[in-house]
C-alpha cells in the first residue's frame, strides 16, 4: 500500500522558486508529502500563478491593516481548513507572531540563504562577500520565535568565487536551495 503522504502548506511572499521545487518534488510517487495549500501575504505574488497552474489551492490575502496576530490567525485557519500538518516558509517575508509559532512548533520549517548561524536576516550574499568568506550556502531549520533561528535540519555549501557579486552568488546558492529544501522536508516528515 502507498505510504500516507503528510499534508504540507507553503507560505510565500514573492517569486516562489523554492515553493515550486517543493511542489515538483511532491510529484514523485515516493515523496512522503503532498502540497495541499499555498498561502501568500502578497496577493499578486508571482509564485501564486505557479501554484494555481499546478492545481494547488491558494489563500492570498494582504496583511496590510491587520495586527500581526490577527493576520496569522487567518493564515492558521486556512492551513487547518486544508488539513495541513507541516508548514514550509519559502521566501515568506513576514515575522510570525509567537502564538502562530507555538501552534506549529516542530512542524514548521524555513529555508535561509546562509550557513546559519552566520548571516541571519537580509542581504546575506553581499554580507558574506564583504566579510571575505570562502564559502556561503543555505540552511533549512525548524522555525522558533527568533528570526532565522531554531534547530538546523540540513545545510548545503557553495564556494564564494573570485569576482562573485551578490547576484551571481545568490544564483548558485538558489540552485542548492532547490535541492536541499525538498530533501530536508522529506526527512522531517519521515521523522528522521
Ligand atoms: C530564498 O533565497 C530563500 O532562501 C529566502 O528567500 C528567497 C526566496 O526565493 N528565504 P523564492 O521566493 O523561493 O524564489
JSON list of C-alpha atoms and ligand atoms in Angstrom, two decimals:
[
{"chain": "A", "resi": 1, "resn": "UNK", "atom": "CA", "xyz": [0.00, 0.00, 0.00]},
{"chain": "A", "resi": 2, "resn": "UNK", "atom": "CA", "xyz": [1.25, 3.50, -0.74]},
{"chain": "A", "resi": 3, "resn": "UNK", "atom": "CA", "xyz": [2.72, 5.48, 2.14]},
{"chain": "A", "resi": 4, "resn": "UNK", "atom": "CA", "xyz": [0.32, 8.07, 3.56]},
{"chain": "A", "resi": 5, "resn": "UNK", "atom": "CA", "xyz": [1.59, 11.47, 2.47]},
{"chain": "A", "resi": 6, "resn": "UNK", "atom": "CA", "xyz": [1.83, 14.28, 5.02]},
{"chain": "A", "resi": 7, "resn": "UNK", "atom": "CA", "xyz": [-0.06, 17.43, 4.07]},
{"chain": "A", "resi": 8, "resn": "UNK", "atom": "CA", "xyz": [2.15, 20.49, 3.64]},
{"chain": "A", "resi": 9, "resn": "UNK", "atom": "CA", "xyz": [1.19, 24.16, 3.40]},
{"chain": "A", "resi": 10, "resn": "UNK", "atom": "CA", "xyz": [3.70, 26.62, 1.93]},
{"chain": "A", "resi": 11, "resn": "UNK", "atom": "CA", "xyz": [3.87, 30.31, 2.83]},
{"chain": "A", "resi": 12, "resn": "UNK", "atom": "CA", "xyz": [5.32, 32.69, 0.24]},
{"chain": "A", "resi": 13, "resn": "UNK", "atom": "CA", "xyz": [5.57, 36.41, -0.42]},
{"chain": "A", "resi": 14, "resn": "UNK", "atom": "CA", "xyz": [7.17, 36.56, -3.87]},
{"chain": "A", "resi": 15, "resn": "UNK", "atom": "CA", "xyz": [8.79, 34.61, -6.66]},
{"chain": "A", "resi": 16, "resn": "UNK", "atom": "CA", "xyz": [8.21, 31.22, -5.09]},
{"chain": "A", "resi": 17, "resn": "UNK", "atom": "CA", "xyz": [11.02, 29.27, -6.70]},
{"chain": "A", "resi": 18, "resn": "UNK", "atom": "CA", "xyz": [11.55, 27.24, -3.52]},
{"chain": "A", "resi": 19, "resn": "UNK", "atom": "CA", "xyz": [7.80, 26.64, -3.36]},
{"chain": "A", "resi": 20, "resn": "UNK", "atom": "CA", "xyz": [8.00, 25.35, -6.94]},
{"chain": "A", "resi": 21, "resn": "UNK", "atom": "CA", "xyz": [10.84, 22.99, -6.01]},
{"chain": "A", "resi": 22, "resn": "UNK", "atom": "CA", "xyz": [8.74, 21.55, -3.16]},
{"chain": "A", "resi": 23, "resn": "UNK", "atom": "CA", "xyz": [5.72, 21.13, -5.44]},
{"chain": "A", "resi": 24, "resn": "UNK", "atom": "CA", "xyz": [7.82, 19.49, -8.14]},
{"chain": "A", "resi": 25, "resn": "UNK", "atom": "CA", "xyz": [9.45, 17.09, -5.67]},
{"chain": "A", "resi": 26, "resn": "UNK", "atom": "CA", "xyz": [5.99, 16.09, -4.41]},
{"chain": "A", "resi": 27, "resn": "UNK", "atom": "CA", "xyz": [5.13, 14.78, -7.90]},
{"chain": "A", "resi": 28, "resn": "UNK", "atom": "CA", "xyz": [7.40, 11.82, -7.30]},
{"chain": "A", "resi": 29, "resn": "UNK", "atom": "CA", "xyz": [5.43, 8.83, -6.06]},
{"chain": "A", "resi": 30, "resn": "UNK", "atom": "CA", "xyz": [7.99, 8.16, -3.31]},
{"chain": "A", "resi": 31, "resn": "UNK", "atom": "CA", "xyz": [7.77, 11.69, -1.88]},
{"chain": "A", "resi": 32, "resn": "UNK", "atom": "CA", "xyz": [6.40, 11.46, 1.70]},
{"chain": "A", "resi": 33, "resn": "UNK", "atom": "CA", "xyz": [4.50, 14.74, 1.48]},
{"chain": "A", "resi": 34, "resn": "UNK", "atom": "CA", "xyz": [1.95, 16.47, -0.73]},
{"chain": "A", "resi": 35, "resn": "UNK", "atom": "CA", "xyz": [1.41, 20.21, -1.03]},
{"chain": "A", "resi": 36, "resn": "UNK", "atom": "CA", "xyz": [-2.22, 21.00, -0.23]},
{"chain": "A", "resi": 37, "resn": "UNK", "atom": "CA", "xyz": [-2.16, 24.80, 0.12]},
{"chain": "A", "resi": 38, "resn": "UNK", "atom": "CA", "xyz": [-0.04, 27.80, -0.83]},
{"chain": "A", "resi": 39, "resn": "UNK", "atom": "CA", "xyz": [-0.56, 30.94, 1.25]},
{"chain": "A", "resi": 40, "resn": "UNK", "atom": "CA", "xyz": [0.67, 34.41, 0.31]},
{"chain": "A", "resi": 41, "resn": "UNK", "atom": "CA", "xyz": [0.51, 37.67, 2.22]},
{"chain": "A", "resi": 42, "resn": "UNK", "atom": "CA", "xyz": [1.13, 39.42, -1.12]},
{"chain": "A", "resi": 43, "resn": "UNK", "atom": "CA", "xyz": [-1.96, 38.93, -3.32]},
{"chain": "A", "resi": 44, "resn": "UNK", "atom": "CA", "xyz": [-0.04, 39.30, -6.60]},
{"chain": "A", "resi": 45, "resn": "UNK", "atom": "CA", "xyz": [2.99, 37.23, -5.60]},
{"chain": "A", "resi": 46, "resn": "UNK", "atom": "CA", "xyz": [4.41, 35.59, -8.72]},
{"chain": "A", "resi": 47, "resn": "UNK", "atom": "CA", "xyz": [4.51, 32.16, -7.08]},
{"chain": "A", "resi": 48, "resn": "UNK", "atom": "CA", "xyz": [0.71, 32.02, -6.81]},
{"chain": "A", "resi": 49, "resn": "UNK", "atom": "CA", "xyz": [0.36, 31.55, -10.57]},
{"chain": "A", "resi": 50, "resn": "UNK", "atom": "CA", "xyz": [2.65, 28.52, -10.49]},
{"chain": "A", "resi": 51, "resn": "UNK", "atom": "CA", "xyz": [0.67, 27.01, -7.62]},
{"chain": "A", "resi": 52, "resn": "UNK", "atom": "CA", "xyz": [-2.65, 27.57, -9.40]},
{"chain": "A", "resi": 53, "resn": "UNK", "atom": "CA", "xyz": [-1.27, 26.16, -12.65]},
{"chain": "A", "resi": 54, "resn": "UNK", "atom": "CA", "xyz": [-0.38, 23.03, -10.66]},
{"chain": "A", "resi": 55, "resn": "UNK", "atom": "CA", "xyz": [-3.90, 22.74, -9.24]},
{"chain": "A", "resi": 56, "resn": "UNK", "atom": "CA", "xyz": [-2.83, 23.63, -5.72]},
{"chain": "A", "resi": 57, "resn": "UNK", "atom": "CA", "xyz": [-5.37, 25.71, -3.77]},
{"chain": "A", "resi": 58, "resn": "UNK", "atom": "CA", "xyz": [-4.15, 29.15, -2.78]},
{"chain": "A", "resi": 59, "resn": "UNK", "atom": "CA", "xyz": [-5.04, 31.55, 0.01]},
{"chain": "A", "resi": 60, "resn": "UNK", "atom": "CA", "xyz": [-3.85, 35.05, -0.82]},
{"chain": "A", "resi": 61, "resn": "UNK", "atom": "CA", "xyz": [-4.58, 37.97, 1.44]},
{"chain": "A", "resi": 62, "resn": "UNK", "atom": "CA", "xyz": [-2.72, 41.16, 2.24]},
{"chain": "A", "resi": 63, "resn": "UNK", "atom": "CA", "xyz": [-1.64, 41.62, 5.84]},
{"chain": "A", "resi": 64, "resn": "UNK", "atom": "CA", "xyz": [-1.90, 45.40, 5.47]},
{"chain": "A", "resi": 65, "resn": "UNK", "atom": "CA", "xyz": [-4.23, 46.94, 8.04]},
{"chain": "A", "resi": 66, "resn": "UNK", "atom": "CA", "xyz": [-4.34, 43.87, 10.26]},
{"chain": "A", "resi": 67, "resn": "UNK", "atom": "CA", "xyz": [-2.50, 43.27, 13.51]},
{"chain": "A", "resi": 68, "resn": "UNK", "atom": "CA", "xyz": [0.17, 40.59, 13.17]},
{"chain": "A", "resi": 69, "resn": "UNK", "atom": "CA", "xyz": [-1.64, 38.12, 15.44]},
{"chain": "A", "resi": 70, "resn": "UNK", "atom": "CA", "xyz": [-4.95, 38.72, 13.64]},
{"chain": "A", "resi": 71, "resn": "UNK", "atom": "CA", "xyz": [-3.45, 38.07, 10.25]},
{"chain": "A", "resi": 72, "resn": "UNK", "atom": "CA", "xyz": [-1.61, 34.99, 11.49]},
{"chain": "A", "resi": 73, "resn": "UNK", "atom": "CA", "xyz": [-4.85, 33.64, 12.94]},
{"chain": "A", "resi": 74, "resn": "UNK", "atom": "CA", "xyz": [-6.46, 33.88, 9.48]},
{"chain": "A", "resi": 75, "resn": "UNK", "atom": "CA", "xyz": [-3.50, 32.07, 7.94]},
{"chain": "A", "resi": 76, "resn": "UNK", "atom": "CA", "xyz": [-3.67, 29.44, 10.67]},
{"chain": "A", "resi": 77, "resn": "UNK", "atom": "CA", "xyz": [-7.37, 28.93, 9.95]},
{"chain": "A", "resi": 78, "resn": "UNK", "atom": "CA", "xyz": [-6.71, 28.45, 6.23]},
{"chain": "A", "resi": 79, "resn": "UNK", "atom": "CA", "xyz": [-3.94, 25.95, 6.98]},
{"chain": "A", "resi": 80, "resn": "UNK", "atom": "CA", "xyz": [-6.13, 23.96, 9.37]},
{"chain": "A", "resi": 81, "resn": "UNK", "atom": "CA", "xyz": [-9.11, 24.02, 6.98]},
{"chain": "A", "resi": 82, "resn": "UNK", "atom": "CA", "xyz": [-6.83, 22.45, 4.37]},
{"chain": "A", "resi": 83, "resn": "UNK", "atom": "CA", "xyz": [-5.72, 19.77, 6.84]},
{"chain": "A", "resi": 84, "resn": "UNK", "atom": "CA", "xyz": [-2.12, 20.98, 6.83]},
{"chain": "A", "resi": 85, "resn": "UNK", "atom": "CA", "xyz": [0.27, 19.07, 9.10]},
{"chain": "A", "resi": 86, "resn": "UNK", "atom": "CA", "xyz": [3.57, 20.76, 8.22]},
{"chain": "A", "resi": 87, "resn": "UNK", "atom": "CA", "xyz": [4.27, 24.37, 7.22]},
{"chain": "A", "resi": 88, "resn": "UNK", "atom": "CA", "xyz": [7.15, 25.35, 4.92]},
{"chain": "A", "resi": 89, "resn": "UNK", "atom": "CA", "xyz": [8.17, 29.01, 4.74]},
{"chain": "A", "resi": 90, "resn": "UNK", "atom": "CA", "xyz": [9.55, 29.79, 1.30]},
{"chain": "A", "resi": 91, "resn": "UNK", "atom": "CA", "xyz": [10.52, 33.42, 0.94]},
{"chain": "A", "resi": 92, "resn": "UNK", "atom": "CA", "xyz": [7.78, 34.44, 3.38]},
{"chain": "A", "resi": 93, "resn": "UNK", "atom": "CA", "xyz": [8.78, 37.99, 4.29]},
{"chain": "A", "resi": 94, "resn": "UNK", "atom": "CA", "xyz": [6.76, 38.37, 7.48]},
{"chain": "A", "resi": 95, "resn": "UNK", "atom": "CA", "xyz": [7.75, 37.98, 11.07]},
{"chain": "A", "resi": 96, "resn": "UNK", "atom": "CA", "xyz": [5.43, 35.46, 12.72]},
{"chain": "A", "resi": 97, "resn": "UNK", "atom": "CA", "xyz": [3.51, 36.07, 15.93]},
{"chain": "A", "resi": 98, "resn": "UNK", "atom": "CA", "xyz": [4.60, 33.96, 18.94]},
{"chain": "A", "resi": 99, "resn": "UNK", "atom": "CA", "xyz": [1.19, 32.26, 19.08]},
{"chain": "A", "resi": 100, "resn": "UNK", "atom": "CA", "xyz": [1.46, 31.08, 15.48]},
{"chain": "A", "resi": 101, "resn": "UNK", "atom": "CA", "xyz": [4.99, 29.79, 16.02]},
{"chain": "A", "resi": 102, "resn": "UNK", "atom": "CA", "xyz": [3.85, 27.96, 19.14]},
{"chain": "A", "resi": 103, "resn": "UNK", "atom": "CA", "xyz": [0.95, 26.27, 17.32]},
{"chain": "A", "resi": 104, "resn": "UNK", "atom": "CA", "xyz": [3.27, 24.88, 14.65]},
{"chain": "A", "resi": 105, "resn": "UNK", "atom": "CA", "xyz": [6.21, 24.11, 16.94]},
{"chain": "A", "resi": 106, "resn": "UNK", "atom": "CA", "xyz": [8.37, 21.35, 15.47]},
{"chain": "A", "resi": 107, "resn": "UNK", "atom": "CA", "xyz": [6.22, 21.22, 12.32]},
{"chain": "A", "resi": 108, "resn": "UNK", "atom": "CA", "xyz": [7.26, 24.48, 10.62]},
{"chain": "A", "resi": 109, "resn": "UNK", "atom": "CA", "xyz": [10.46, 24.89, 8.61]},
{"chain": "A", "resi": 110, "resn": "UNK", "atom": "CA", "xyz": [12.21, 27.72, 6.80]},
{"chain": "A", "resi": 111, "resn": "UNK", "atom": "CA", "xyz": [14.95, 27.97, 4.20]},
{"chain": "A", "resi": 112, "resn": "UNK", "atom": "CA", "xyz": [17.51, 30.69, 4.67]},
{"chain": "A", "resi": 113, "resn": "UNK", "atom": "CA", "xyz": [20.30, 31.66, 2.25]},
{"chain": "A", "resi": 114, "resn": "UNK", "atom": "CA", "xyz": [23.29, 31.40, 4.57]},
{"chain": "A", "resi": 115, "resn": "UNK", "atom": "CA", "xyz": [25.19, 28.85, 6.57]},
{"chain": "A", "resi": 116, "resn": "UNK", "atom": "CA", "xyz": [23.37, 29.53, 9.81]},
{"chain": "A", "resi": 117, "resn": "UNK", "atom": "CA", "xyz": [24.04, 30.65, 12.47]},
{"chain": "A", "resi": 118, "resn": "UNK", "atom": "CA", "xyz": [26.04, 33.05, 10.28]},
{"chain": "A", "resi": 119, "resn": "UNK", "atom": "CA", "xyz": [24.20, 35.85, 8.47]},
{"chain": "A", "resi": 120, "resn": "UNK", "atom": "CA", "xyz": [20.68, 35.81, 9.80]},
{"chain": "A", "resi": 121, "resn": "UNK", "atom": "CA", "xyz": [18.36, 38.40, 8.28]},
{"chain": "A", "resi": 122, "resn": "UNK", "atom": "CA", "xyz": [18.61, 40.09, 4.88]},
{"chain": "A", "resi": 123, "resn": "UNK", "atom": "CA", "xyz": [21.37, 40.71, 2.28]},
{"chain": "A", "resi": 124, "resn": "UNK", "atom": "CA", "xyz": [23.15, 37.54, 3.26]},
{"chain": "A", "resi": 125, "resn": "UNK", "atom": "CA", "xyz": [25.06, 37.12, -0.02]},
{"chain": "A", "resi": 126, "resn": "UNK", "atom": "CA", "xyz": [26.56, 40.62, -0.03]},
{"chain": "A", "resi": 127, "resn": "UNK", "atom": "CA", "xyz": [27.41, 40.40, 3.66]},
{"chain": "A", "resi": 128, "resn": "UNK", "atom": "CA", "xyz": [29.24, 37.09, 3.14]},
{"chain": "A", "resi": 129, "resn": "UNK", "atom": "CA", "xyz": [31.21, 38.54, 0.19]},
{"chain": "A", "resi": 130, "resn": "UNK", "atom": "CA", "xyz": [32.04, 41.73, 2.11]},
{"chain": "A", "resi": 131, "resn": "UNK", "atom": "CA", "xyz": [33.31, 39.68, 5.04]},
{"chain": "A", "resi": 132, "resn": "UNK", "atom": "CA", "xyz": [35.73, 37.83, 2.73]},
{"chain": "A", "resi": 133, "resn": "UNK", "atom": "CA", "xyz": [34.19, 34.45, 3.42]},
{"chain": "A", "resi": 134, "resn": "UNK", "atom": "CA", "xyz": [35.46, 31.48, 1.40]},
{"chain": "A", "resi": 135, "resn": "UNK", "atom": "CA", "xyz": [32.10, 29.75, 1.47]},
{"chain": "A", "resi": 136, "resn": "UNK", "atom": "CA", "xyz": [28.42, 30.50, 1.78]},
{"chain": "A", "resi": 137, "resn": "UNK", "atom": "CA", "xyz": [25.29, 28.41, 1.32]},
{"chain": "A", "resi": 138, "resn": "UNK", "atom": "CA", "xyz": [21.83, 27.72, 2.62]},
{"chain": "A", "resi": 139, "resn": "UNK", "atom": "CA", "xyz": [20.15, 26.17, 5.64]},
{"chain": "A", "resi": 140, "resn": "UNK", "atom": "CA", "xyz": [16.81, 24.55, 6.38]},
{"chain": "A", "resi": 141, "resn": "UNK", "atom": "CA", "xyz": [15.80, 24.93, 10.01]},
{"chain": "A", "resi": 142, "resn": "UNK", "atom": "CA", "xyz": [12.87, 24.44, 12.34]},
{"chain": "A", "resi": 143, "resn": "UNK", "atom": "CA", "xyz": [11.15, 27.76, 12.98]},
{"chain": "A", "resi": 144, "resn": "UNK", "atom": "CA", "xyz": [11.26, 29.13, 16.50]},
{"chain": "A", "resi": 145, "resn": "UNK", "atom": "CA", "xyz": [10.30, 32.53, 17.88]},
{"chain": "A", "resi": 146, "resn": "UNK", "atom": "CA", "xyz": [13.67, 34.07, 16.98]},
{"chain": "A", "resi": 147, "resn": "UNK", "atom": "CA", "xyz": [14.29, 35.11, 13.36]},
{"chain": "A", "resi": 148, "resn": "UNK", "atom": "CA", "xyz": [16.31, 32.56, 11.32]},
{"chain": "A", "resi": 149, "resn": "UNK", "atom": "CA", "xyz": [16.95, 30.58, 14.49]},
{"chain": "A", "resi": 150, "resn": "UNK", "atom": "CA", "xyz": [15.98, 27.10, 15.59]},
{"chain": "A", "resi": 151, "resn": "UNK", "atom": "CA", "xyz": [17.47, 23.65, 15.08]},
{"chain": "A", "resi": 152, "resn": "UNK", "atom": "CA", "xyz": [19.19, 23.21, 11.72]},
{"chain": "A", "resi": 153, "resn": "UNK", "atom": "CA", "xyz": [17.94, 20.23, 9.70]},
{"chain": "A", "resi": 154, "resn": "UNK", "atom": "CA", "xyz": [20.25, 20.47, 6.68]},
{"chain": "A", "resi": 155, "resn": "UNK", "atom": "CA", "xyz": [22.79, 22.74, 5.01]},
{"chain": "A", "resi": 156, "resn": "UNK", "atom": "CA", "xyz": [24.48, 22.99, 1.62]},
{"chain": "A", "resi": 157, "resn": "UNK", "atom": "CA", "xyz": [27.72, 24.84, 0.99]},
{"chain": "A", "resi": 158, "resn": "UNK", "atom": "CA", "xyz": [28.68, 26.92, -2.02]},
{"chain": "A", "resi": 159, "resn": "UNK", "atom": "CA", "xyz": [32.18, 28.34, -2.56]},
{"chain": "A", "resi": 160, "resn": "UNK", "atom": "CA", "xyz": [32.50, 32.10, -2.95]},
{"chain": "A", "resi": 161, "resn": "UNK", "atom": "CA", "xyz": [34.44, 32.64, -6.17]},
{"chain": "A", "resi": 162, "resn": "UNK", "atom": "CA", "xyz": [36.85, 35.38, -7.15]},
{"chain": "A", "resi": 163, "resn": "UNK", "atom": "CA", "xyz": [34.86, 38.28, -8.59]},
{"chain": "A", "resi": 164, "resn": "UNK", "atom": "CA", "xyz": [31.50, 36.99, -7.29]},
{"chain": "A", "resi": 165, "resn": "UNK", "atom": "CA", "xyz": [28.83, 39.61, -6.87]},
{"chain": "A", "resi": 166, "resn": "UNK", "atom": "CA", "xyz": [25.71, 39.12, -4.77]},
{"chain": "A", "resi": 167, "resn": "UNK", "atom": "CA", "xyz": [23.55, 38.15, -7.76]},
{"chain": "A", "resi": 168, "resn": "UNK", "atom": "CA", "xyz": [25.97, 35.55, -9.09]},
{"chain": "A", "resi": 169, "resn": "UNK", "atom": "CA", "xyz": [26.41, 34.04, -5.65]},
{"chain": "A", "resi": 170, "resn": "UNK", "atom": "CA", "xyz": [22.66, 34.12, -4.94]},
{"chain": "A", "resi": 171, "resn": "UNK", "atom": "CA", "xyz": [22.05, 32.26, -8.20]},
{"chain": "A", "resi": 172, "resn": "UNK", "atom": "CA", "xyz": [24.43, 29.45, -7.25]},
{"chain": "A", "resi": 173, "resn": "UNK", "atom": "CA", "xyz": [23.04, 29.26, -3.72]},
{"chain": "A", "resi": 174, "resn": "UNK", "atom": "CA", "xyz": [19.49, 29.11, -5.10]},
{"chain": "A", "resi": 175, "resn": "UNK", "atom": "CA", "xyz": [20.35, 26.01, -7.15]},
{"chain": "A", "resi": 176, "resn": "UNK", "atom": "CA", "xyz": [21.36, 24.32, -3.90]},
{"chain": "A", "resi": 177, "resn": "UNK", "atom": "CA", "xyz": [18.26, 25.61, -2.08]},
{"chain": "A", "resi": 178, "resn": "UNK", "atom": "CA", "xyz": [16.04, 23.90, -4.64]},
{"chain": "A", "resi": 179, "resn": "UNK", "atom": "CA", "xyz": [17.70, 20.54, -3.93]},
{"chain": "A", "resi": 180, "resn": "UNK", "atom": "CA", "xyz": [18.10, 20.96, -0.17]},
{"chain": "A", "resi": 181, "resn": "UNK", "atom": "CA", "xyz": [14.57, 22.06, 0.75]},
{"chain": "A", "resi": 182, "resn": "UNK", "atom": "CA", "xyz": [12.61, 19.09, -0.64]},
{"chain": "A", "resi": 183, "resn": "UNK", "atom": "CA", "xyz": [15.15, 16.65, 0.81]},
{"chain": "A", "resi": 184, "resn": "UNK", "atom": "CA", "xyz": [15.12, 18.25, 4.27]},
{"chain": "A", "resi": 185, "resn": "UNK", "atom": "CA", "xyz": [11.33, 18.45, 4.38]},
{"chain": "A", "resi": 186, "resn": "UNK", "atom": "CA", "xyz": [11.04, 14.81, 3.34]},
{"chain": "A", "resi": 187, "resn": "UNK", "atom": "CA", "xyz": [13.42, 13.85, 6.14]},
{"chain": "A", "resi": 188, "resn": "UNK", "atom": "CA", "xyz": [11.46, 15.79, 8.73]},
{"chain": "A", "resi": 189, "resn": "UNK", "atom": "CA", "xyz": [8.17, 14.28, 7.59]},
{"chain": "A", "resi": 190, "resn": "UNK", "atom": "CA", "xyz": [9.66, 10.78, 7.72]},
{"chain": "A", "resi": 191, "resn": "UNK", "atom": "CA", "xyz": [10.71, 11.51, 11.29]},
{"chain": "A", "resi": 192, "resn": "UNK", "atom": "CA", "xyz": [14.43, 11.23, 10.59]},
{"chain": "B", "resi": 1, "resn": "LIG", "atom": "C1", "xyz": [15.34, 32.37, -1.00]},
{"chain": "B", "resi": 1, "resn": "LIG", "atom": "O1", "xyz": [16.67, 32.75, -1.18]},
{"chain": "B", "resi": 1, "resn": "LIG", "atom": "C2", "xyz": [15.13, 31.86, 0.40]},
{"chain": "B", "resi": 1, "resn": "LIG", "atom": "O2", "xyz": [16.24, 31.20, 0.91]},
{"chain": "B", "resi": 1, "resn": "LIG", "atom": "C3", "xyz": [14.87, 33.12, 1.16]},
{"chain": "B", "resi": 1, "resn": "LIG", "atom": "O3", "xyz": [14.15, 33.95, 0.31]},
{"chain": "B", "resi": 1, "resn": "LIG", "atom": "C4", "xyz": [14.40, 33.58, -1.04]},
{"chain": "B", "resi": 1, "resn": "LIG", "atom": "C5", "xyz": [13.08, 33.25, -1.63]},
{"chain": "B", "resi": 1, "resn": "LIG", "atom": "O4", "xyz": [13.16, 32.93, -3.00]},
{"chain": "B", "resi": 1, "resn": "LIG", "atom": "N1", "xyz": [14.21, 32.83, 2.40]},
{"chain": "B", "resi": 1, "resn": "LIG", "atom": "P1", "xyz": [11.95, 32.19, -3.71]},
{"chain": "B", "resi": 1, "resn": "LIG", "atom": "O5", "xyz": [10.71, 33.08, -3.49]},
{"chain": "B", "resi": 1, "resn": "LIG", "atom": "O6", "xyz": [11.78, 30.86, -3.08]},
{"chain": "B", "resi": 1, "resn": "LIG", "atom": "O7", "xyz": [12.31, 32.13, -5.14]}
]
